[in-house]
Amino acid sequence: MDFTMTLYLRHYWKDERLSFPSRNNQSRTFDSRLVKKIWVPDVFFVHSKRSFIHDTTMENIMLRVYPDGNILYSVRVTVTALCSMDFSSFPLDTQNCSLELESYAYNENDLMLYWKNGNDSLRTDEIVLSQFFIEHFHASSGLAFYSSTGWYNRLFINFILRRHIFFFMLQTYFPTMLMVVLSWVSFWIDRRAVPARVSLGITTVLTMSTIITGVSSSMPQVSYVKAVDIYLWTSFLFVFLSVIEYAAVNYCTTLEEMRKIKRGKIPSTYNASQAMAFDGCFHDNDIELTPFPRMAPTLTSDPLTSPPQSPDIRPMEGTRLRRQRSVRENVDLLVSNSYMIDSYSRLAFPLSYLLFNIIYWSLYS
């Protein structure tokens, strides 16, 4: 909530008491020793937290007096001033800060402050900052009122800072995106490969937690939600849901196998460890996980050529498939075809995350 600036603060005024005769109209220059013996403006920095005048090797103060009494007073000073920043869009934020100068003792009836050359009074070299880019830099003036002392002239140095995003893209956004994409790899791993899918899910969750902790420790400590918080926690939610997705797949697969065991479709000597296949096809054929019923033969079909009807097919199954399924039937269908959850997740998760990124970057950038 502050910024530090080193500047040359130059005052110009006229004091006829310091005029002197000169044949060649040349000015005279003095150091800080004469400053203590004459009148100088008592300008101070409003909202300053700390400031100091450089004194290596001597005090960086210059006083130049012209024959007609015009005076140039220059001092090199470093000041740290308050800047009320808004980090709701951090790190895609733009901050507006200002350095304010004002006379401490003399109000507007005693001392008038103004910029000598308007906006051209601010002369800056090419400034390169590590985190910000200076978009705009201008000077302005105004009045400040104090109830006990009156109105005072105040000068402003206004500048708009836009934060560089590339550093945060490398350190925060790209690793987060990679962790989310890595969590989707589990959708292509066989659903009975429990150690592989669980370890992948837990690893991505713990990695995301580490990223969030590291980013939060180096970010501004504010009480409201920042843009980077929204991105990190939404990405964490995607990673967490990928783990929950496998928990649902595993639970549905377990219910499906238990039902088949009760119906006698899986032999009692079936070894579950044999189902740890590397693809999703080998064990599906072995334990018959495709319960879609065959259509019952119509009355007009030839009974000699029609295939024999399975004993577990119910008479009204064809009629039941034509009408809209209830919630219970949809749940039963999903439990009976647990591989469909992975199939849908392979498409739903990337599309949802892509939509989130489009909305996020369109809002904050």
Short mmCIF file of C-alpha atoms in Angstrom, two decimals:
data_model
loop_
_atom_site.label_atom_id
_atom_site.label_comp_id
_atom_site.label_asym_id
_atom_site.label_seq_id
_atom_site.Cartn_x
_atom_site.Cartn_y
_atom_site.Cartn_z
CA MET A 1 0.00 0.00 0.00
CA ASP A 2 2.89 2.39 -0.61
CA PHE A 3 5.51 3.35 -3.16
CA THR A 4 9.03 4.77 -2.94
CA MET A 5 10.28 7.49 -5.24
CA THR A 6 13.61 9.29 -5.54
CA LEU A 7 13.32 12.71 -7.15
CA TYR A 8 14.92 16.10 -7.60
CA LEU A 9 12.57 18.60 -5.99
CA ARG A 10 13.22 22.05 -7.46
CA HIS A 11 11.67 25.24 -6.12
CA TYR A 12 11.58 28.54 -7.98
CA TRP A 13 10.68 31.88 -6.37
CA LYS A 14 11.84 35.48 -6.25
CA ASP A 15 13.26 37.23 -3.20
CA GLU A 16 14.40 40.76 -4.02
CA ARG A 17 16.31 40.94 -0.75
CA LEU A 18 18.85 38.54 -2.27
CA SER A 19 19.35 40.53 -5.49
CA PHE A 20 22.86 41.79 -6.18
CA PRO A 21 24.59 43.88 -8.87
CA SER A 22 26.33 41.95 -11.61
CA ARG A 23 28.05 43.13 -14.78
CA ASN A 24 27.77 39.85 -16.69
CA ASN A 25 24.38 38.83 -15.23
CA GLN A 26 25.75 35.53 -13.96
CA SER A 27 24.19 33.65 -11.07
CA ARG A 28 25.88 32.46 -7.91
CA THR A 29 25.60 28.95 -6.50
CA PHE A 30 25.68 27.96 -2.84
CA ASP A 31 25.37 24.80 -0.82
CA SER A 32 23.20 23.90 2.15
CA ARG A 33 24.98 26.25 4.56
CA LEU A 34 23.29 29.33 3.09
CA VAL A 35 19.89 27.62 2.99
CA LYS A 36 19.74 27.73 6.78
CA LYS A 37 20.17 31.53 6.76
CA ILE A 38 17.45 32.55 4.29
CA TRP A 39 13.76 31.94 3.82
CA VAL A 40 12.78 28.81 1.84
CA PRO A 41 9.33 27.29 1.20
CA ASP A 42 8.33 24.75 3.84
CA VAL A 43 7.05 22.16 1.39
CA PHE A 44 6.36 18.68 2.76
CA PHE A 45 4.99 15.44 1.33
CA VAL A 46 1.41 14.69 2.28
CA HIS A 47 0.72 11.06 3.31
CA SER A 48 4.45 10.41 3.57
CA LYS A 49 5.47 7.40 5.63
CA ARG A 50 9.19 8.17 5.63
CA SER A 51 11.53 10.38 3.64
CA PHE A 52 15.09 11.66 3.78
CA ILE A 53 17.48 13.98 1.98
CA HIS A 54 20.53 12.29 0.54
CA ASP A 55 23.71 13.34 2.32
CA THR A 56 26.51 11.42 0.56
CA THR A 57 29.08 12.81 0.51
CA MET A 58 27.47 16.13 1.45
CA GLU A 59 23.84 17.08 1.69
CA ASN A 60 22.38 17.03 -1.81
CA ILE A 61 21.12 20.60 -1.65
CA MET A 62 21.80 23.38 -4.14
CA LEU A 63 20.87 27.07 -3.97
CA ARG A 64 21.34 29.26 -7.06
CA VAL A 65 20.71 33.01 -6.80
CA TYR A 66 20.33 35.28 -9.85
CA PRO A 67 21.11 39.02 -9.85
CA ASP A 68 17.42 40.01 -10.05
CA GLY A 69 16.55 37.97 -6.96
CA ASN A 70 15.22 34.85 -8.71
CA ILE A 71 16.15 31.71 -6.79
CA LEU A 72 16.47 28.06 -7.72
CA TYR A 73 16.46 25.69 -4.78
CA SER A 74 17.05 22.00 -5.59
CA VAL A 75 17.12 19.04 -3.24
CA ARG A 76 17.49 15.31 -3.90
CA VAL A 77 15.05 13.40 -1.72
CA THR A 78 13.68 9.88 -1.39
CA VAL A 79 10.13 9.57 -0.14
CA THR A 80 7.88 6.62 0.64
CA ALA A 81 4.24 7.67 0.41
CA LEU A 82 0.88 6.04 0.92
CA CYS A 83 -1.04 4.72 -2.08
CA SER A 84 -4.50 3.24 -1.53
CA MET A 85 -4.37 0.32 -3.94
CA ASP A 86 -7.19 -1.95 -5.00
CA PHE A 87 -6.08 -5.57 -5.46
CA SER A 88 -9.44 -7.02 -6.50
CA SER A 89 -8.03 -7.57 -10.02
CA PHE A 90 -4.56 -8.65 -8.86
CA PRO A 91 -2.33 -9.50 -10.72
CA LEU A 92 -4.21 -8.04 -13.70
CA ASP A 93 -4.61 -4.73 -11.93
CA THR A 94 -3.88 -1.08 -12.64
CA GLN A 95 -3.06 1.26 -9.76
CA ASN A 96 -3.47 5.02 -9.58
CA CYS A 97 -1.03 6.66 -7.17
CA SER A 98 -0.07 10.25 -6.48
CA LEU A 99 2.62 12.14 -4.63
CA GLU A 100 1.22 15.27 -2.96
CA LEU A 101 3.17 18.40 -1.97
CA GLU A 102 1.92 21.16 0.28
CA SER A 103 3.15 23.98 2.47
CA TYR A 104 2.99 23.14 6.14
CA ALA A 105 2.72 26.60 7.73
CA TYR A 106 1.61 29.01 4.97
CA ASN A 107 -1.95 28.87 3.71
CA GLU A 108 -3.16 30.20 0.36
CA ASN A 109 -3.12 33.80 1.61
CA ASP A 110 0.61 33.59 2.37
CA LEU A 111 2.03 31.19 -0.22
CA MET A 112 0.86 30.09 -3.66
CA LEU A 113 2.19 26.82 -5.08
CA TYR A 114 1.93 25.97 -8.77
CA TRP A 115 3.80 24.01 -11.42
CA LYS A 116 6.19 26.29 -13.29
CA ASN A 117 5.72 24.67 -16.71
CA GLY A 118 2.50 22.77 -16.15
CA ASN A 119 2.71 19.10 -17.09
CA ASP A 120 6.18 19.71 -18.62
CA SER A 121 7.47 20.38 -15.12
CA LEU A 122 7.82 16.64 -14.68
CA ARG A 123 10.87 15.51 -16.54
CA THR A 124 11.61 11.82 -16.26
CA ASP A 125 14.19 9.60 -17.82
CA GLU A 126 13.26 6.18 -19.14
CA ILE A 127 12.00 4.44 -16.00
CA VAL A 128 11.97 0.64 -15.92
CA LEU A 129 10.25 -1.07 -13.00
CA SER A 130 10.33 -4.75 -12.14
CA GLN A 131 6.60 -5.22 -11.57
CA PHE A 132 4.91 -2.22 -13.15
CA PHE A 133 4.71 -0.29 -16.36
CA ILE A 134 4.01 3.46 -16.09
CA GLU A 135 1.06 4.12 -18.38
CA HIS A 136 0.49 7.79 -17.57
CA PHE A 137 2.36 10.50 -15.68
CA HIS A 138 1.04 14.04 -15.21
CA ALA A 139 0.96 16.98 -12.83
CA SER A 140 -2.05 18.73 -11.31
CA SER A 141 -2.92 21.13 -8.51
CA GLY A 142 -5.74 21.76 -6.08
CA LEU A 143 -6.74 23.04 -2.67
CA ALA A 144 -6.86 21.28 0.68
CA PHE A 145 -8.99 22.48 3.58
CA TYR A 146 -8.23 22.08 7.26
CA SER A 147 -10.88 23.17 9.74
CA SER A 148 -8.42 24.80 12.13
CA THR A 149 -5.96 26.47 9.74
CA GLY A 150 -7.83 27.09 6.46
CA TRP A 151 -7.13 26.44 2.79
CA TYR A 152 -3.76 25.35 1.44
CA ASN A 153 -2.41 24.97 -2.08
CA ARG A 154 -1.54 21.41 -2.94
CA LEU A 155 0.38 19.99 -5.89
CA PHE A 156 -0.08 16.47 -7.21
CA ILE A 157 2.20 14.12 -9.15
CA ASN A 158 -0.21 11.53 -10.57
CA PHE A 159 0.87 8.32 -12.26
CA ILE A 160 -0.95 5.19 -13.37
CA LEU A 161 0.84 1.86 -12.93
CA ARG A 162 -0.06 -1.31 -14.81
CA ARG A 163 1.35 -4.54 -13.45
CA HIS A 164 3.43 -6.83 -15.64
CA ILE A 165 1.58 -10.13 -16.04
CA PHE A 166 4.30 -12.29 -17.58
CA PHE A 167 5.97 -13.08 -14.25
CA PHE A 168 2.69 -14.32 -12.77
CA MET A 169 1.91 -16.30 -15.91
CA LEU A 170 5.15 -18.25 -15.49
CA GLN A 171 4.96 -18.66 -11.72
CA THR A 172 1.23 -19.11 -11.12
CA TYR A 173 -1.08 -19.51 -14.10
CA PHE A 174 0.86 -21.95 -16.29
CA PRO A 175 1.65 -24.41 -13.43
CA THR A 176 -1.97 -24.27 -12.35
CA MET A 177 -3.21 -25.02 -15.86
CA LEU A 178 -0.81 -27.95 -16.17
CA MET A 179 -1.99 -29.44 -12.88
CA VAL A 180 -5.62 -29.24 -13.97
CA VAL A 181 -4.84 -30.88 -17.31
CA LEU A 182 -2.78 -33.54 -15.52
CA SER A 183 -5.76 -34.42 -13.34
CA TRP A 184 -7.74 -35.25 -16.50
CA VAL A 185 -5.30 -38.04 -17.40
CA SER A 186 -7.07 -40.25 -14.88
CA PHE A 187 -10.16 -40.31 -17.13
CA TRP A 188 -8.20 -42.38 -19.65
CA ILE A 189 -6.81 -44.82 -17.05
CA ASP A 190 -8.75 -48.01 -16.47
CA ARG A 191 -11.29 -47.56 -13.72
CA ARG A 192 -10.08 -50.69 -11.89
CA ALA A 193 -6.52 -49.40 -11.69
CA VAL A 194 -7.21 -48.03 -8.23
CA PRO A 195 -3.61 -47.30 -7.14
CA ALA A 196 -2.84 -45.42 -10.37
CA ARG A 197 -5.92 -43.21 -10.36
CA VAL A 198 -5.93 -42.53 -6.62
CA SER A 199 -2.24 -41.62 -6.51
CA LEU A 200 -2.63 -39.33 -9.53
CA GLY A 201 -5.62 -37.59 -8.00
CA ILE A 202 -4.01 -37.11 -4.59
CA THR A 203 -0.77 -35.87 -6.17
CA THR A 204 -2.53 -33.19 -8.20
CA VAL A 205 -4.59 -32.09 -5.18
CA LEU A 206 -1.51 -31.76 -2.98
CA THR A 207 0.38 -29.93 -5.74
CA MET A 208 -2.45 -27.45 -6.14
CA SER A 209 -2.52 -26.91 -2.38
CA THR A 210 1.22 -26.17 -2.46
CA ILE A 211 0.78 -23.68 -5.30
CA ILE A 212 -2.04 -21.88 -3.48
CA THR A 213 -0.04 -21.70 -0.25
CA GLY A 214 3.06 -20.39 -2.00
CA VAL A 215 1.14 -17.77 -3.95
CA SER A 216 -0.84 -16.59 -0.90
CA SER A 217 2.31 -16.13 1.17
CA SER A 218 3.79 -13.71 -1.37
CA MET A 219 0.62 -11.80 -2.24
CA PRO A 220 -0.87 -8.72 -0.58
CA GLN A 221 -2.75 -9.63 2.57
CA VAL A 222 -6.19 -8.11 1.99
CA SER A 223 -9.62 -9.06 3.28
CA TYR A 224 -11.36 -9.31 -0.11
CA VAL A 225 -11.05 -11.82 -2.91
CA LYS A 226 -8.42 -11.19 -5.59
CA ALA A 227 -8.55 -12.29 -9.21
CA VAL A 228 -5.72 -14.76 -8.69
CA ASP A 229 -7.65 -16.31 -5.78
CA ILE A 230 -10.63 -16.94 -8.03
CA TYR A 231 -8.45 -18.65 -10.62
CA LEU A 232 -6.51 -20.77 -8.14
CA TRP A 233 -9.49 -21.97 -6.15
CA THR A 234 -11.57 -22.67 -9.24
CA SER A 235 -8.68 -24.72 -10.65
CA PHE A 236 -8.39 -26.49 -7.31
CA LEU A 237 -12.10 -27.29 -7.54
CA PHE A 238 -11.60 -28.89 -10.96
CA VAL A 239 -8.77 -31.03 -9.60
CA PHE A 240 -10.82 -31.98 -6.56
CA LEU A 241 -13.83 -32.90 -8.71
CA SER A 242 -11.65 -35.20 -10.79
CA VAL A 243 -10.89 -37.15 -7.61
CA ILE A 244 -14.58 -37.19 -6.64
CA GLU A 245 -15.38 -38.38 -10.17
CA TYR A 246 -13.24 -41.46 -9.71
CA ALA A 247 -14.81 -42.11 -6.30
CA ALA A 248 -18.20 -42.13 -8.05
CA VAL A 249 -16.89 -44.41 -10.82
CA ASN A 250 -15.39 -46.84 -8.33
CA TYR A 251 -18.55 -46.90 -6.22
CA CYS A 252 -20.78 -47.54 -9.24
CA THR A 253 -18.44 -50.27 -10.48
CA THR A 254 -18.55 -51.96 -7.08
CA LEU A 255 -22.37 -51.87 -7.00
CA GLU A 256 -22.49 -53.25 -10.53
CA GLU A 257 -20.24 -56.19 -9.69
CA MET A 258 -22.17 -56.94 -6.51
CA ARG A 259 -25.41 -57.09 -8.49
CA LYS A 260 -23.85 -59.41 -11.03
CA ILE A 261 -22.54 -61.68 -8.29
CA LYS A 262 -26.04 -61.88 -6.80
CA ARG A 263 -27.47 -62.74 -10.23
CA GLY A 264 -24.75 -65.33 -10.76
CA LYS A 265 -23.22 -63.64 -13.82
CA ILE A 266 -19.78 -63.56 -12.19
CA PRO A 267 -18.39 -66.89 -10.88
CA SER A 268 -17.60 -67.14 -7.20
CA THR A 269 -13.96 -67.83 -8.06
CA TYR A 270 -13.63 -64.48 -9.84
CA ASN A 271 -10.41 -62.72 -8.87
CA ALA A 272 -10.78 -58.93 -8.80
CA SER A 273 -7.04 -58.41 -9.22
CA GLN A 274 -7.30 -59.86 -12.75
CA ALA A 275 -9.40 -56.84 -13.73
CA MET A 276 -6.44 -54.48 -13.34
CA ALA A 277 -6.05 -54.12 -17.10
CA PHE A 278 -4.20 -51.36 -18.90
CA ASP A 279 -7.10 -50.58 -21.23
CA GLY A 280 -10.82 -50.35 -20.63
CA CYS A 281 -11.84 -53.25 -22.88
CA PHE A 282 -10.28 -56.51 -21.66
CA HIS A 283 -12.04 -56.93 -18.37
CA ASP A 284 -15.32 -55.46 -19.64
CA ASN A 285 -15.76 -58.42 -21.98
CA ASP A 286 -14.74 -60.90 -19.31
CA ILE A 287 -17.26 -59.87 -16.70
CA GLU A 288 -20.01 -58.69 -19.09
CA LEU A 289 -20.48 -55.08 -17.98
CA THR A 290 -22.81 -54.19 -20.86
CA PRO A 291 -26.31 -54.80 -19.56
CA PHE A 292 -28.19 -53.27 -22.49
CA PRO A 293 -31.06 -55.73 -23.12
CA ARG A 294 -31.83 -57.13 -26.52
CA MET A 295 -35.12 -56.20 -28.08
CA ALA A 296 -37.79 -58.81 -27.62
CA PRO A 297 -38.82 -60.50 -30.90
CA THR A 298 -42.04 -59.28 -32.42
CA LEU A 299 -45.01 -61.50 -33.15
CA THR A 300 -44.42 -61.33 -36.89
CA SER A 301 -40.88 -62.69 -36.73
CA ASP A 302 -40.07 -66.23 -37.65
CA PRO A 303 -39.78 -68.35 -34.50
CA LEU A 304 -37.37 -70.72 -36.24
CA THR A 305 -34.90 -68.01 -37.15
CA SER A 306 -35.33 -65.68 -34.19
CA PRO A 307 -32.70 -66.00 -31.47
CA PRO A 308 -33.78 -67.53 -28.18
CA GLN A 309 -34.85 -65.02 -25.60
CA SER A 310 -32.60 -64.61 -22.57
CA PRO A 311 -34.27 -65.61 -19.32
CA ASP A 312 -33.42 -62.25 -17.65
CA ILE A 313 -35.17 -60.10 -20.28
CA ARG A 314 -38.49 -58.82 -19.08
CA PRO A 315 -41.47 -58.75 -21.46
CA MET A 316 -42.07 -55.00 -21.38
CA GLU A 317 -38.42 -53.91 -21.73
CA GLY A 318 -38.93 -52.54 -25.24
CA THR A 319 -41.86 -50.41 -24.13
CA ARG A 320 -39.88 -49.16 -21.14
CA LEU A 321 -37.01 -47.91 -23.34
CA ARG A 322 -39.40 -45.89 -25.48
CA ARG A 323 -40.83 -43.82 -22.69
CA GLN A 324 -38.89 -41.17 -20.72
CA ARG A 325 -36.86 -42.69 -17.93
CA SER A 326 -37.40 -41.65 -14.35
CA VAL A 327 -34.63 -40.41 -12.08
CA ARG A 328 -34.31 -43.81 -10.45
CA GLU A 329 -33.98 -45.52 -13.82
CA ASN A 330 -31.33 -43.02 -14.93
CA VAL A 331 -29.37 -43.69 -11.76
CA ASP A 332 -29.65 -47.43 -12.29
CA LEU A 333 -28.49 -47.03 -15.88
CA LEU A 334 -25.52 -44.98 -14.73
CA VAL A 335 -24.62 -47.55 -12.07
CA SER A 336 -24.90 -50.36 -14.60
CA ASN A 337 -22.66 -48.47 -17.06
CA SER A 338 -20.10 -46.82 -14.79
CA TYR A 339 -17.65 -46.42 -17.68
CA MET A 340 -20.00 -43.76 -19.08
CA ILE A 341 -18.96 -41.41 -16.25
CA ASP A 342 -15.38 -41.42 -17.52
CA SER A 343 -16.59 -40.98 -21.10
CA TYR A 344 -18.66 -37.94 -20.21
CA SER A 345 -15.92 -36.50 -17.99
CA ARG A 346 -13.38 -36.60 -20.83
CA LEU A 347 -15.52 -34.03 -22.61
CA ALA A 348 -17.26 -32.17 -19.79
CA PHE A 349 -14.17 -31.25 -17.73
CA PRO A 350 -12.07 -29.72 -20.59
CA LEU A 351 -15.04 -27.81 -22.00
CA SER A 352 -15.99 -26.44 -18.58
CA TYR A 353 -12.42 -25.37 -17.83
CA LEU A 354 -12.10 -23.77 -21.27
CA LEU A 355 -15.33 -21.84 -20.70
CA PHE A 356 -14.08 -20.69 -17.30
CA ASN A 357 -10.81 -19.42 -18.82
CA ILE A 358 -12.65 -17.53 -21.54
CA ILE A 359 -14.88 -15.80 -18.98
CA TYR A 360 -12.00 -15.13 -16.57
CA TRP A 361 -9.58 -13.58 -19.08
CA SER A 362 -12.33 -11.58 -20.80
CA LEU A 363 -13.39 -10.05 -17.48
CA TYR A 364 -9.98 -9.23 -15.98
CA SER A 365 -7.78 -8.51 -18.99
#
